[in-house]
C-alpha positions as a LaTeX table, in Angstrom:
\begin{tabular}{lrrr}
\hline
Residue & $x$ (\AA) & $y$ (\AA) & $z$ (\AA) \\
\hline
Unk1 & $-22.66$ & $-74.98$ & $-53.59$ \\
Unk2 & $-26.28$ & $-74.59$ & $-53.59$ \\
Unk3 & $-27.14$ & $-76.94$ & $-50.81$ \\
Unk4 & $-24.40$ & $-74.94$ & $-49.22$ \\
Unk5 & $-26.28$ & $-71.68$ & $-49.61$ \\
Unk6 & $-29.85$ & $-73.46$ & $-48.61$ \\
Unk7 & $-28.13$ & $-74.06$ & $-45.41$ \\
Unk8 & $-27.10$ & $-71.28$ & $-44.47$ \\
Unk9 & $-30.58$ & $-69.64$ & $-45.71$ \\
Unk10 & $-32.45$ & $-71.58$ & $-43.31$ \\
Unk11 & $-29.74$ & $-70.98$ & $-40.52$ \\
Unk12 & $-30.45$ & $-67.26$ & $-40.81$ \\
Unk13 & $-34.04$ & $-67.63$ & $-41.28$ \\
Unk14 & $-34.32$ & $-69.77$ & $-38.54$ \\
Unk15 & $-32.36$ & $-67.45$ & $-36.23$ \\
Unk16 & $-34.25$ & $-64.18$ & $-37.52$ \\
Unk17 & $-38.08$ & $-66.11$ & $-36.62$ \\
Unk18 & $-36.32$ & $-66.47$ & $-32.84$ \\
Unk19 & $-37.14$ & $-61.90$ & $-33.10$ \\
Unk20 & $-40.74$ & $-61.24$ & $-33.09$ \\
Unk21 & $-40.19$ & $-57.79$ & $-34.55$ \\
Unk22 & $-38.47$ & $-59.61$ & $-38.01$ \\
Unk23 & $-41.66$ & $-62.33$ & $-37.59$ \\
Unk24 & $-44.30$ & $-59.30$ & $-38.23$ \\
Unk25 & $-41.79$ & $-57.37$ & $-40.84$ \\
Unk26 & $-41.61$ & $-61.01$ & $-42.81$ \\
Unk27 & $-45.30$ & $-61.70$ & $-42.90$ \\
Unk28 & $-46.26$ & $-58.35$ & $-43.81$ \\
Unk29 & $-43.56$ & $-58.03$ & $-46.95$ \\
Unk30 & $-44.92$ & $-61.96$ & $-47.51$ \\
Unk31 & $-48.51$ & $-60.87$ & $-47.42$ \\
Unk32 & $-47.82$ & $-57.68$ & $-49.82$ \\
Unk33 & $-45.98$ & $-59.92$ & $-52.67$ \\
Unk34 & $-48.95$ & $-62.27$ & $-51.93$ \\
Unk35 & $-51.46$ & $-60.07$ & $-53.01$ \\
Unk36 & $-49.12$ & $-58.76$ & $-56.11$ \\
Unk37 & $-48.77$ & $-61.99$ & $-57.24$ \\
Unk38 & $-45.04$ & $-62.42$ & $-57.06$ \\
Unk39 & $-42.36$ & $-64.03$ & $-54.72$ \\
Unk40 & $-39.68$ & $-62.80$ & $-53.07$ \\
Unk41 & $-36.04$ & $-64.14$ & $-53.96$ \\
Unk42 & $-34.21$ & $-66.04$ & $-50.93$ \\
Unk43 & $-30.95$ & $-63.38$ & $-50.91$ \\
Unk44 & $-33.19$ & $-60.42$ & $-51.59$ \\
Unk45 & $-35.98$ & $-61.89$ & $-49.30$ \\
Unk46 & $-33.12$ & $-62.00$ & $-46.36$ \\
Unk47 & $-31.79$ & $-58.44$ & $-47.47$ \\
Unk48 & $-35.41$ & $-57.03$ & $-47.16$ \\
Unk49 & $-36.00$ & $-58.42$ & $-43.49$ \\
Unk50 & $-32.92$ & $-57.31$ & $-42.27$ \\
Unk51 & $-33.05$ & $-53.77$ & $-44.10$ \\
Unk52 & $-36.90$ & $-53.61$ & $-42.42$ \\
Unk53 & $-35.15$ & $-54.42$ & $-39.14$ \\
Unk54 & $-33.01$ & $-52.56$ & $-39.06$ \\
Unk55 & $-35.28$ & $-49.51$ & $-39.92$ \\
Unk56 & $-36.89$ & $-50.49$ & $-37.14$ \\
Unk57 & $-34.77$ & $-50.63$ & $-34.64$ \\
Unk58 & $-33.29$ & $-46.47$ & $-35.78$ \\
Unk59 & $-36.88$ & $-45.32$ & $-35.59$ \\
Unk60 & $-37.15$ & $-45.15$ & $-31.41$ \\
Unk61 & $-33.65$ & $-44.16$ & $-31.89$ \\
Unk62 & $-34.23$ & $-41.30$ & $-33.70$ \\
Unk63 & $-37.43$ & $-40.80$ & $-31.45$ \\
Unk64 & $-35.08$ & $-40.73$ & $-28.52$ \\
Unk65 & $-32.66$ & $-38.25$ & $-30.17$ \\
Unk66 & $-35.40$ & $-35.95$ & $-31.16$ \\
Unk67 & $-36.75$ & $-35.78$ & $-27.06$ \\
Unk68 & $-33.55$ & $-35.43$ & $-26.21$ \\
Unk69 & $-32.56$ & $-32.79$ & $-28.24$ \\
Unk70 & $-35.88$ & $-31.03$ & $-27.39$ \\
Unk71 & $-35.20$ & $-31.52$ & $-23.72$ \\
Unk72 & $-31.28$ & $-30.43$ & $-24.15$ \\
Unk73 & $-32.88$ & $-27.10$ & $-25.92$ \\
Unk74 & $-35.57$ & $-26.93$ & $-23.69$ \\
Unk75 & $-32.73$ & $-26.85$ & $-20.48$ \\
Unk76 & $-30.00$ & $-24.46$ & $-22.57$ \\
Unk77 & $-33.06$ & $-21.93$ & $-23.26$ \\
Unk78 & $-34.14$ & $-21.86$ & $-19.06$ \\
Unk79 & $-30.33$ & $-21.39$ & $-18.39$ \\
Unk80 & $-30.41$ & $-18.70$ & $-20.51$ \\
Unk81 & $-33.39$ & $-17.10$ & $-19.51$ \\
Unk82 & $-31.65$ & $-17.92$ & $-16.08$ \\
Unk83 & $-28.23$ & $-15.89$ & $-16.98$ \\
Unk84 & $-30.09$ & $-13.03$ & $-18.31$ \\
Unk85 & $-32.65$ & $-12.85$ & $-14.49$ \\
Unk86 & $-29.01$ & $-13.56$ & $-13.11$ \\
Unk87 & $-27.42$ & $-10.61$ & $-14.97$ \\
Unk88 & $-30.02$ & $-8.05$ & $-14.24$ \\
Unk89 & $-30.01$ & $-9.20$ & $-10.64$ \\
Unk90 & $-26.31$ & $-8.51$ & $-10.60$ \\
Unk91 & $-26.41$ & $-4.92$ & $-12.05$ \\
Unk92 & $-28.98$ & $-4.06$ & $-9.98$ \\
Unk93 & $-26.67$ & $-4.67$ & $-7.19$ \\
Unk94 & $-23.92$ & $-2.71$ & $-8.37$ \\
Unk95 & $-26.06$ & $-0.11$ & $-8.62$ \\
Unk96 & $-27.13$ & $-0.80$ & $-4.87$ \\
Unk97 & $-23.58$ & $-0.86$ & $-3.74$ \\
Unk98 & $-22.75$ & 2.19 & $-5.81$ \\
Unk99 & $-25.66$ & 4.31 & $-3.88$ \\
Unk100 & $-24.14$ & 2.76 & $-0.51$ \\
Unk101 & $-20.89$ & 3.93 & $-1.83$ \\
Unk102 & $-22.12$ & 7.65 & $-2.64$ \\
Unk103 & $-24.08$ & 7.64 & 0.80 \\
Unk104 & $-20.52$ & 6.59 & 2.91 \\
Unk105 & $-18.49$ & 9.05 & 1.13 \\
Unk106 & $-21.13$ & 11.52 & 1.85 \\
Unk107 & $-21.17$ & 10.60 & 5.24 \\
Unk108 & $-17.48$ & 11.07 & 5.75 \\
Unk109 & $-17.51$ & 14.36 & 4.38 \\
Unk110 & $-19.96$ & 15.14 & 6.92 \\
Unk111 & $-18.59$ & 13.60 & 9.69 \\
Unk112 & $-15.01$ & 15.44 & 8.66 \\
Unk113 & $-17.03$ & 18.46 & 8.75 \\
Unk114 & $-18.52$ & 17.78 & 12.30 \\
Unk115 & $-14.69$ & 17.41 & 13.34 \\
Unk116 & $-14.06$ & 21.02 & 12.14 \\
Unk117 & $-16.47$ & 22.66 & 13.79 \\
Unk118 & $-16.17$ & 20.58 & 16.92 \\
Unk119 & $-11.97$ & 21.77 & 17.06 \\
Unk120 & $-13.15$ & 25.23 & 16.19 \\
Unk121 & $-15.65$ & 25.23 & 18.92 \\
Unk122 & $-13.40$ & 24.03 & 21.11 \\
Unk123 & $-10.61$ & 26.57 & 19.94 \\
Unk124 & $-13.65$ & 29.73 & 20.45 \\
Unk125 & $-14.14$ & 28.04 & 24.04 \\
Unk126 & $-12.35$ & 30.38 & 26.71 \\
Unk127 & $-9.84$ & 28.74 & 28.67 \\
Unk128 & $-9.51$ & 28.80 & 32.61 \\
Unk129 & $-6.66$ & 31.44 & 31.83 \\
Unk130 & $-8.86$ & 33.63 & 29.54 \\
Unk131 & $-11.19$ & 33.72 & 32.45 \\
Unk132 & $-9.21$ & 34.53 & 34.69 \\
Unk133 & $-7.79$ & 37.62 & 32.79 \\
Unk134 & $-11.40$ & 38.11 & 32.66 \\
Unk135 & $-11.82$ & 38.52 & 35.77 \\
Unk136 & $-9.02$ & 40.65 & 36.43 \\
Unk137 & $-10.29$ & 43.01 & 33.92 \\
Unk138 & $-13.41$ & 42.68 & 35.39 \\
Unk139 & $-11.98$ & 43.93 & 39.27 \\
Unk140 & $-9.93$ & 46.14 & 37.87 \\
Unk141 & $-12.48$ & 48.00 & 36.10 \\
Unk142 & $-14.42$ & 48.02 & 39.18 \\
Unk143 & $-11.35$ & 49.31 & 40.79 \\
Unk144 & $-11.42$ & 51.84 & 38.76 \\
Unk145 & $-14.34$ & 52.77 & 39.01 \\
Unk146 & $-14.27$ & 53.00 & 42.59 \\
Unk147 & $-11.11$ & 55.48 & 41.98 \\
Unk148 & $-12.86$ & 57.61 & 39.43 \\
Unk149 & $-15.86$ & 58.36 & 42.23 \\
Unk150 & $-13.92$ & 58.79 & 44.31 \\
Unk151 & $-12.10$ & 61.23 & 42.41 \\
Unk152 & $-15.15$ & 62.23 & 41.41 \\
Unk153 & $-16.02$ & 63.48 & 45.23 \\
Unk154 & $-12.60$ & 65.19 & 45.94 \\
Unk155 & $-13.48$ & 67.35 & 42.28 \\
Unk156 & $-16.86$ & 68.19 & 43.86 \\
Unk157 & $-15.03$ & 69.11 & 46.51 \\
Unk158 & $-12.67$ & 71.40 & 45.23 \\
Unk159 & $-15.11$ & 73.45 & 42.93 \\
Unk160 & $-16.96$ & 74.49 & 46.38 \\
Unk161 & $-13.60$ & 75.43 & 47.54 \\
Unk162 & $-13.00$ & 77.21 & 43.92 \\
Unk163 & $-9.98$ & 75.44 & 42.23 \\
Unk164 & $-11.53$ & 74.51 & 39.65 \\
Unk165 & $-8.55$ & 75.37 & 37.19 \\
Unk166 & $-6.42$ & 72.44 & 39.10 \\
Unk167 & $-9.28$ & 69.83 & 38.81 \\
Unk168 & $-9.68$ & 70.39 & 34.82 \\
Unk169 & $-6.27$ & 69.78 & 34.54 \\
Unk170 & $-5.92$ & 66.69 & 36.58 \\
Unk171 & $-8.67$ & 65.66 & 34.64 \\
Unk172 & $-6.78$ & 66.23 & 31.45 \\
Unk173 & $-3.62$ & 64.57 & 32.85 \\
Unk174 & $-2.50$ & 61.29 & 30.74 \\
Unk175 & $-0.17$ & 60.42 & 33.21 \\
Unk176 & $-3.27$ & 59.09 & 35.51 \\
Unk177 & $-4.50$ & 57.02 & 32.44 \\
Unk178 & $-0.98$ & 55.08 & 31.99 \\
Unk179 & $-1.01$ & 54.76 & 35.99 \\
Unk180 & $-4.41$ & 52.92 & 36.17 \\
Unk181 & $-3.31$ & 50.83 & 33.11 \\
Unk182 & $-0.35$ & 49.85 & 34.74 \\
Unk183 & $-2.23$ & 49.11 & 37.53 \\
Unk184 & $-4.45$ & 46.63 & 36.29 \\
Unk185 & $-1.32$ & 44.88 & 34.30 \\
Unk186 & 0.20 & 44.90 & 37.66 \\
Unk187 & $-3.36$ & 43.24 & 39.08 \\
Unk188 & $-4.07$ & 40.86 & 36.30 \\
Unk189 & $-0.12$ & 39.32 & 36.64 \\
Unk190 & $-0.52$ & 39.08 & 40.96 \\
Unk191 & $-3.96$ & 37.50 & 40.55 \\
Unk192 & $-2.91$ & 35.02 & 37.51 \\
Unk193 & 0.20 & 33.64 & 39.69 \\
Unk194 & $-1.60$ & 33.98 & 43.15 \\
Unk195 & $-4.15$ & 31.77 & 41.64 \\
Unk196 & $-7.54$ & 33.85 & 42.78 \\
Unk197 & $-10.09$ & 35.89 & 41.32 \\
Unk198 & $-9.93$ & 38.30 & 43.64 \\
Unk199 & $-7.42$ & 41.21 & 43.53 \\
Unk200 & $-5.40$ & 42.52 & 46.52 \\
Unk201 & $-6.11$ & 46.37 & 47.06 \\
Unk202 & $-2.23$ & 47.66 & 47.48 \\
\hline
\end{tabular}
């Protein structure tokens, strides 16, 4: 039994001298009981190397882990910095859009507006009829004029003569006032369907 366990003793200690981390963890833990003056048991000598190893080995683990938690908090804290340059960026753009929004409504009600007063022009423009009746109006008034001076002559002419009782009251008469109105109806109607601005003297 004990050769047994010497064998396998120098099996493992032989493998473990192949690792020249376990080499420099052995001869420091041999120097240390060295200089206390004791010696280090075969089983707790093997436990010691391999405990020393494996300490070792976690420390650039944990080395690693630390970086790359630092660089994993390092990233999540520029994302967020990024979300939040991201967030403003987006509300300032609704509020852009919302101004565009405002000015296109506005701009509609305007332009609705324009329409109005564009069909209302249009509606206060005189047609070629209205000027036409215009016209009429316009010749018969003339016409009338005419009428009245020469009226106005024969009247002259008749207070010279005297009869100046006869000229008050055709003067007064209304029947001569519906006769030249129906006159220029009469005018106004010939001229619209005779197509001219110019009205026939009957």
């Amino acid at each position: 039994m004990l050769l047994h366990r010497s064998i396998l003793y120098l099996d493992n200690l032989t493998r473990m001298n192949q690792s020249p981390k376990l080499n420099a963890t052995y001869a420091a833990g041999e120097s240390f009981h060295r200089s206390m003056g004791t010696t280090i048991p075969p089983g707790h000598q093997l436990g010691s190397e391999r405990r020393c190893l494996k300490g070792a080995e976690m420390i650039p683990r944990r080395q690693s882990f630390m970086a790359r938690n630092q660089l994993a908090t390092h990233t999540i804290t520029r994302l967020q910095d990024k979300c939040m340059s991201l967030e403003i960026e987006i509300s300032n753009l609704r509020n852009e859009v919302q101004v565009l929004r405002n000015g296109a409504m506005a701009l509609l009600t305007e332009n609705a507006d324009l329409r109005r007063d564009v069909q209302r022009l249009r509606a206060e423009l005189p047609t070629p009829q209205t000027v036409q009746e215009a016209n009429n109006l316009i010749q018969g008034l003339l016409c009338m004029y005419e009428r009245l001076e020469a009226e106005k002559g024969g009247k002259d002419a008749l207070l010279e003569t005297g009869s100046a009782s006869s000229v008050s009251s055709s003067i007064a008469d209304p029947e001569q006032s519906l006769a030249c109105l129906a006159y220029l109806k009469d005018e106004a109607v010939r001229t619209s369907s005779n197509d001219s601005r110019h009205i026939v003297t009957p």
